[in-house]
Coordinates of C-alpha atoms and ligand atoms in Angstrom, one line a residue:
X623 CA 158.1 73.4 87.3
X624 CA 160.9 75.0 89.3
X625 CA 158.4 76.5 91.7
X626 CA 156.7 73.1 92.2
X627 CA 160.1 71.5 92.9
X628 CA 160.9 74.2 95.5
X629 CA 157.6 73.6 97.3
X630 CA 158.2 69.9 97.2
X631 CA 161.7 70.0 98.6
X632 CA 160.6 72.4 101.3
X633 CA 157.8 70.0 102.2
X634 CA 160.3 67.2 102.3
X635 CA 162.7 69.1 104.3
X636 CA 160.0 69.8 106.8
X637 CA 159.0 66.1 107.0
X638 CA 162.6 65.3 107.7
X639 CA 163.1 67.9 110.3
X640 CA 160.0 66.6 112.0
X641 CA 161.4 63.1 111.6
X642 CA 164.7 64.0 113.1
X643 CA 163.1 65.8 115.9
X644 CA 161.0 62.7 116.6
X645 CA 164.2 60.6 116.9
X646 CA 165.9 62.7 119.4
X647 CA 166.2 60.8 122.7
X648 CA 164.5 57.6 121.4
X649 CA 167.2 55.7 119.6
X650 CA 167.2 52.2 121.0
X651 CA 166.2 49.2 118.9
X652 CA 162.6 48.3 118.8
X653 CA 161.4 51.6 120.2
X654 CA 157.9 52.2 119.1
X655 CA 157.2 54.6 116.2
X656 CA 156.9 58.2 117.2
X657 CA 154.2 58.9 114.7
X658 CA 150.7 57.9 113.8
X659 CA 150.0 54.9 111.4
X660 CA 149.2 57.3 108.5
X661 CA 152.9 58.2 108.4
X662 CA 154.0 54.6 108.2
X663 CA 157.3 53.9 106.4
X664 CA 155.5 51.5 104.1
X665 CA 154.7 54.2 101.6
X666 CA 153.9 53.4 98.0
X667 CA 156.8 53.8 95.5
X668 CA 154.9 56.7 94.0
X669 CA 154.8 58.5 97.3
X670 CA 158.5 58.0 97.8
X671 CA 159.5 59.4 94.4
X672 CA 159.8 62.9 95.7
X673 CA 162.5 61.9 98.2
X674 CA 165.9 62.4 96.5
X675 CA 168.6 60.1 97.8
X676 CA 172.3 60.8 96.9
X677 CA 174.7 58.0 97.3
X678 CA 178.5 58.8 97.3
X679 CA 180.9 55.8 97.1
X680 CA 184.7 56.1 97.3
X681 CA 186.0 54.0 94.4
X682 CA 185.1 51.6 91.7
X683 CA 188.4 49.8 91.9
X684 CA 187.4 47.7 94.9
X685 CA 184.8 45.0 94.5
X686 CA 182.9 45.8 97.7
X687 CA 182.0 49.4 96.9
X688 CA 180.6 48.4 93.5
X689 CA 178.4 45.9 95.4
X690 CA 177.5 48.4 98.0
X691 CA 176.6 51.1 95.5
X692 CA 174.5 48.6 93.4
X693 CA 172.7 47.2 96.4
X694 CA 171.8 50.7 97.7
X695 CA 170.7 51.9 94.3
X696 CA 168.6 48.9 93.8
X697 CA 167.0 49.0 97.2
X698 CA 166.1 52.7 96.9
X699 CA 164.9 52.5 93.4
X700 CA 162.7 49.6 94.3
X701 CA 161.2 51.7 97.0
X702 CA 160.5 54.4 94.4
X703 CA 163.0 57.0 95.6
X704 CA 164.9 59.3 93.2
X705 CA 168.5 58.1 93.4
X706 CA 171.8 59.5 92.3
X707 CA 174.8 57.1 92.7
X708 CA 178.3 58.6 92.3
X709 CA 181.7 57.0 92.5
X710 CA 184.6 59.3 93.3
X711 CA 187.0 58.1 90.6
X712 CA 189.6 55.9 92.3
X713 CA 189.5 57.3 95.9
X714 CA 189.8 60.9 94.7
X715 CA 188.9 63.2 97.6
X716 CA 188.3 66.4 95.5
X717 CA 185.9 64.4 93.2
X718 CA 184.0 63.1 96.2
X719 CA 183.7 66.6 97.7
X720 CA 182.4 68.1 94.4
X721 CA 179.9 65.3 93.9
X722 CA 178.5 65.9 97.4
X723 CA 178.4 69.6 96.8
X724 CA 176.4 69.0 93.6
X725 CA 173.9 66.7 95.4
X726 CA 173.4 69.4 98.0
X727 CA 172.8 72.2 95.4
X728 CA 170.5 69.9 93.4
X729 CA 168.2 69.5 96.3
X730 CA 169.0 66.0 97.5
X731 CA 167.2 65.3 100.9
X732 CA 169.3 62.4 102.1
X733 CA 173.0 61.8 101.5
X734 CA 174.5 58.4 102.1
X735 CA 178.3 58.7 102.1
X736 CA 181.1 56.2 102.3
X737 CA 183.9 58.7 102.8
X738 CA 187.4 58.3 101.3
X739 CA 189.0 60.6 103.9
X740 CA 186.7 60.8 106.9
X741 CA 188.0 64.2 107.9
X742 CA 187.8 65.9 104.5
X743 CA 184.1 66.5 104.2
X744 CA 183.5 69.1 107.0
X745 CA 183.2 72.1 104.7
X746 CA 181.2 70.3 102.0
X747 CA 178.6 69.2 104.5
X748 CA 178.4 72.5 106.4
X749 CA 175.1 73.6 104.7
X750 CA 173.3 70.3 105.4
X751 CA 172.0 71.0 108.8
X752 CA 170.4 74.4 107.9
X753 CA 168.9 72.9 104.8
X754 CA 167.4 69.9 106.6
X755 CA 169.5 67.4 104.7
X756 CA 170.0 64.1 106.5
X757 CA 173.5 62.7 106.2
X758 CA 174.1 59.0 106.9
X759 CA 177.7 58.0 107.2
X760 CA 177.9 54.7 105.4
X761 CA 180.4 52.0 106.6
X762 CA 183.0 54.7 107.5
X763 CA 182.4 57.4 110.0
X764 CA 182.5 61.1 108.8
X765 CA 184.6 63.0 111.2
X766 CA 184.4 66.6 112.5
X767 CA 181.0 67.4 111.1
X768 CA 177.8 68.4 112.8
X769 CA 175.8 67.3 109.7
X770 CA 176.0 63.6 110.4
X771 CA 172.7 62.2 111.7
X772 CA 173.3 58.5 111.6
X773 CA 176.0 55.9 111.0
X774 CA 175.3 52.5 109.5
X775 CA 178.2 50.1 109.5
X776 CA 179.3 46.7 110.8
X777 CA 180.6 46.0 114.3
X778 CA 184.1 47.1 113.3
X779 CA 185.8 46.1 116.6
X780 CA 184.4 42.7 116.2
X781 CA 185.7 42.5 112.7
X782 CA 189.3 42.9 114.0
X783 CA 188.7 40.5 116.8
X784 CA 187.3 37.8 114.5
X785 CA 190.3 38.2 112.2
X786 CA 192.9 37.8 114.9
X787 CA 191.0 35.1 116.6
X788 CA 190.8 33.0 113.5
X789 CA 194.6 33.0 113.3
X790 CA 195.1 32.3 117.0
X791 CA 192.6 29.4 116.9
X792 CA 194.1 27.8 113.8
X793 CA 197.6 27.9 115.2
X794 CA 196.3 26.8 118.6
X795 CA 198.4 29.5 120.2
X796 CA 196.7 29.2 123.6
X797 CA 197.9 25.6 123.9
X798 CA 201.1 25.4 121.9
X799 CA 204.4 26.7 123.2
X800 CA 205.3 28.8 120.2
X801 CA 206.8 31.3 119.6
X802 CA 204.8 32.2 116.5
X803 CA 206.1 34.8 114.1
X804 CA 203.5 37.4 112.9
X805 CA 203.5 40.6 110.9
X806 CA 200.6 43.1 111.1
X807 CA 198.9 45.1 108.4
X808 CA 196.1 47.6 108.8
X809 CA 194.3 49.9 106.2
X810 CA 194.4 53.5 105.1
X811 CA 195.3 56.1 107.7
X812 CA 192.5 58.4 106.5
X813 CA 189.8 55.7 107.2
X814 CA 188.4 56.0 110.8
X815 CA 187.5 52.3 110.6
X816 CA 191.2 51.2 111.0
X817 CA 191.3 52.2 114.6
X818 CA 188.5 49.8 115.4
X819 CA 189.8 47.0 113.1
X820 CA 193.3 47.3 114.4
X821 CA 192.4 47.7 118.1
X822 CA 189.9 44.8 117.8
X823 CA 192.7 42.6 116.4
X824 CA 195.3 43.8 119.0
X825 CA 192.9 43.0 121.9
X826 CA 193.3 39.4 120.9
X827 CA 197.0 39.5 119.9
X828 CA 198.5 41.8 122.5
X829 CA 198.4 39.4 125.4
X830 CA 200.3 36.8 123.4
X831 CA 202.8 39.5 122.2
X832 CA 203.3 40.5 125.8
X833 CA 203.9 36.9 126.9
X834 CA 206.3 36.3 124.1
X835 CA 204.2 33.7 122.4
X836 CA 203.7 35.9 119.4
X837 CA 206.8 37.6 118.0
X838 CA 206.6 40.5 115.5
X839 CA 210.2 40.5 114.2
X840 CA 209.8 43.9 112.6
X841 CA 208.8 45.4 115.9
X842 CA 206.0 47.2 114.0
X843 CA 203.1 46.8 116.4
X844 CA 201.7 50.3 116.5
X845 CA 198.9 51.2 114.2
X846 CA 200.8 54.1 112.7
X847 CA 203.6 51.7 111.7
X848 CA 201.5 49.2 109.8
X849 CA 199.0 51.3 107.8
X850 CA 198.5 50.7 104.0
X851 CA 197.6 53.9 102.1
X852 CA 194.3 53.5 100.2
X853 CA 194.1 49.9 101.3
X854 CA 196.1 49.2 98.2
X855 CA 197.2 45.7 97.3
X856 CA 200.3 47.1 95.6
X857 CA 201.3 49.0 98.8
X858 CA 200.8 45.9 100.9
X859 CA 202.8 43.8 98.6
X860 CA 205.7 46.2 98.6
X861 CA 205.7 46.4 102.4
X862 CA 205.6 42.6 102.7
X863 CA 208.4 42.3 100.2
X864 CA 210.5 44.7 102.4
X865 CA 209.7 42.6 105.5
X866 CA 210.6 39.4 103.6
X867 CA 214.0 40.8 102.6
X868 CA 214.8 42.4 106.0
X869 CA 213.9 39.4 108.2
X870 CA 214.6 36.6 105.6
X871 CA 211.1 35.2 105.9
X872 CA 210.6 32.3 103.5
X873 CA 209.9 28.6 103.4
X874 CA 213.6 28.0 103.7
X875 CA 214.3 31.1 105.8
X876 CA 212.8 32.6 108.9
X877 CA 209.5 30.9 109.8
X878 CA 206.5 33.2 109.3
X879 CA 203.4 31.8 110.9
X880 CA 200.8 34.4 110.1
X881 CA 200.0 37.9 108.8
X882 CA 197.2 39.8 110.4
X883 CA 195.7 41.7 107.5
X884 CA 192.7 44.0 108.2
X885 CA 191.1 43.4 104.8
X886 CA 191.2 41.4 101.6
X887 CA 192.8 43.8 99.3
X888 CA 195.8 43.9 101.7
X889 CA 195.7 40.1 102.1
X890 CA 195.9 39.7 98.3
X891 CA 199.0 41.9 98.1
X892 CA 200.7 40.1 101.0
X893 CA 199.9 36.8 99.3
X894 CA 201.6 37.8 96.1
X895 CA 204.7 38.8 98.0
X896 CA 204.7 35.4 99.9
X897 CA 204.2 33.4 96.6
X898 CA 207.1 35.3 95.1
X899 CA 209.2 34.4 98.1
X900 CA 208.6 30.7 97.4
X901 CA 205.7 29.8 99.6
X902 CA 203.2 27.3 98.2
X903 CA 199.8 26.1 99.4
X904 CA 201.2 23.5 101.7
X905 CA 203.4 25.8 103.7
X906 CA 201.6 29.1 103.2
X907 CA 201.5 31.4 106.3
X908 CA 198.0 32.1 107.5
X909 CA 196.5 35.4 106.4
X910 CA 193.2 36.8 107.5
X911 CA 191.2 39.4 105.7
X912 CA 187.8 41.1 105.4
X913 CA 185.0 41.3 102.8
X914 CA 185.1 37.9 101.2
X915 CA 186.2 39.6 98.0
X916 CA 186.0 37.2 95.0
X917 CA 189.7 37.2 94.6
X918 CA 190.2 36.3 98.2
X919 CA 187.7 33.5 98.2
X920 CA 189.6 32.1 95.2
X921 CA 192.8 32.5 97.2
X922 CA 191.2 30.6 100.1
X923 CA 190.2 27.8 97.7
X924 CA 193.8 27.7 96.5
X925 CA 195.4 27.9 100.0
X926 CA 196.8 31.4 99.7
X927 CA 194.5 33.0 102.4
X928 CA 193.2 31.4 105.5
X929 CA 190.2 33.5 106.5
X930 CA 188.1 36.5 105.7
X931 CA 185.4 38.3 107.6
X932 CA 182.2 38.3 105.7
X933 CA 180.2 41.5 105.9
X934 CA 177.0 40.9 103.9
X935 CA 176.6 44.2 102.0
X936 CA 173.0 43.4 101.3
X937 CA 172.3 43.5 105.0
X938 CA 173.9 46.9 105.3
X939 CA 172.0 48.3 102.3
X940 CA 168.7 47.0 103.9
X941 CA 169.6 48.7 107.2
X942 CA 170.1 52.0 105.5
X943 CA 166.9 51.6 103.5
X944 CA 165.0 51.0 106.7
X945 CA 166.6 54.1 108.3
X946 CA 165.6 56.3 105.3
X947 CA 162.1 54.9 105.3
X948 CA 161.8 55.7 109.0
X949 CA 163.2 59.2 108.5
X950 CA 160.8 59.9 105.6
X951 CA 157.9 58.7 107.7
X952 CA 158.8 60.7 110.7
X953 CA 159.4 57.6 112.7
X954 CA 162.0 56.8 115.3
X955 CA 165.1 55.6 113.6
X956 CA 166.2 52.3 115.0
X957 CA 169.8 52.1 116.0
X958 CA 171.6 49.7 118.2
X959 CA 174.7 51.6 119.4
X960 CA 174.6 55.1 121.0
X961 CA 178.0 55.1 122.6
X962 CA 180.9 53.9 120.4
X963 CA 181.2 56.2 117.5
X964 CA 182.2 59.8 118.4
X965 CA 183.0 61.9 115.3
X966 CA 184.7 64.7 117.2
X967 CA 181.5 66.7 117.4
X968 CA 179.0 64.2 118.8
X969 CA 178.4 60.5 119.4
X970 CA 176.6 59.4 116.3
X971 CA 173.6 57.1 116.7
X972 CA 174.7 54.0 114.9
X973 CA 173.3 50.8 113.5
X974 CA 175.8 48.0 113.5
X975 CA 175.4 44.9 111.4
X976 CA 177.1 41.7 112.5
X977 CA 180.2 40.4 110.7
X978 CA 181.2 36.7 110.7
X979 CA 184.5 34.9 110.1
X980 CA 184.7 32.6 107.2
X981 CA 187.3 30.0 106.3
X982 CA 187.4 27.5 103.4
X983 CA 184.7 25.5 105.2
X984 CA 182.2 28.3 105.0
X985 CA 182.6 29.2 101.3
X986 CA 179.5 27.2 100.2
X987 CA 177.4 29.6 102.3
X988 CA 178.3 32.5 100.0
X989 CA 176.8 30.5 97.1
X990 CA 173.8 29.1 99.0
X991 CA 172.7 32.6 100.1
X992 CA 172.9 33.9 96.5
X993 CA 175.8 36.3 97.3
X994 CA 178.0 34.7 94.7
X995 CA 177.7 32.0 92.1
X996 CA 180.5 29.3 91.9
X997 CA 181.5 31.0 88.6
X998 CA 182.1 34.3 90.5
X999 CA 184.6 32.6 92.8
X1000 CA 186.7 30.4 90.6
X1001 CA 184.4 27.8 89.1
X1002 CA 182.5 24.8 90.2
X1003 CA 183.0 23.4 93.7
X1004 CA 185.6 20.6 93.4
X1005 CA 187.9 22.3 90.9
X1006 CA 190.4 24.1 93.2
X1007 CA 192.9 22.4 95.6
X1008 CA 191.2 23.0 99.0
X1009 CA 187.6 22.5 97.8
X1010 CA 187.4 19.2 99.7
X1011 CA 187.2 21.2 102.9
X1012 CA 184.1 23.2 101.8
X1013 CA 181.2 22.0 103.9
Ligands
LIG1781 C1 185.7 48.9 104.9 C2 186.2 47.5 104.4 C3 187.0 47.7 103.1 C4 188.1 48.8 103.3 C5 188.7 49.1 102.0 C6 186.9 49.8 105.0 O1 186.4 51.0 105.5 O2 185.0 48.7 106.1 O3 185.2 46.6 104.2 O4 187.7 46.5 102.8 O5 187.5 50.0 103.7 O6 187.9 49.7 101.0

């Protein structure tokens, strides 16, 4: 039995090495398959069973990673792959490292990893290349590692741009004299994504800051000044509370027009601080976010968050499933970005899915596409204060 497994995993490693060799140089979307039709990705589930796919997710405490994990597991199981899905406690780096090490020593052929700390996996992944294990960085880039073959994510710069643009458009900053008071929040400093989210947002906001139309009273406009460890709502709430007391923001105090928040868990913490400061739905500062978390969609229906960037995790799971199918079949892996994501060792061929900005008007789309039921997001349409604006 052990011997058969060894032969099998060797054969698979070989298939994958051939697959990876086939992708070198030909990574643009739509490039034709590098192999013959017999090695087509549309293998039967039974044929796929010998491919072992390890999925490593950062935490169960944030809705999106539960969805991502479930979508990936379901997609790979449906295709017949052997799947191991692990969550690293609540963003616990040593747990993630040891789960990945176990997958490697248990003969997993493909690892799909959403890193907690993008720079903490170099050692754990060191054996992958020699063992023919394909590593796909999922959503967050894994830094300083030669083991990373592909990166599947959303267009993260566009996420930041959409967030900031939603605030600028709603306040009509281009046409109104202002000044508009903003505060800025980005995510965890160990997540490589924040550079893209924050820079994307600042590419929209900076010209208005430079012209004086947007004022950040705290003066905290550098990424390193506005991070939120672990993307935690509690950390965001406490920083917002400090800003409120230092600059007297409040419905009767200093006007606060908007908070640029790079995701929903931060937006939710900021919203609590603003509610505690006396803001209500009719005077609430605009807050943007990302993920269309259930709690944030409910906040949008209640008037406590203005927008959220929707990243359909089903699309990302499908993109990764396609990648793995192409790898297993020795086909060219389709990517659509070969220049943006340098992990310190190489530019990683990436597949970027498209994000889209949602406001209250768009919430019905989440239900129509089957992403949520009305019950998931606060009950039937028509029950919450801003529901009249849902199209
Ligand atoms: C993801 C976001 C998520 C955040 C917190 C980021 O890397 O791209 O979708 O909100 O992590 O988990």
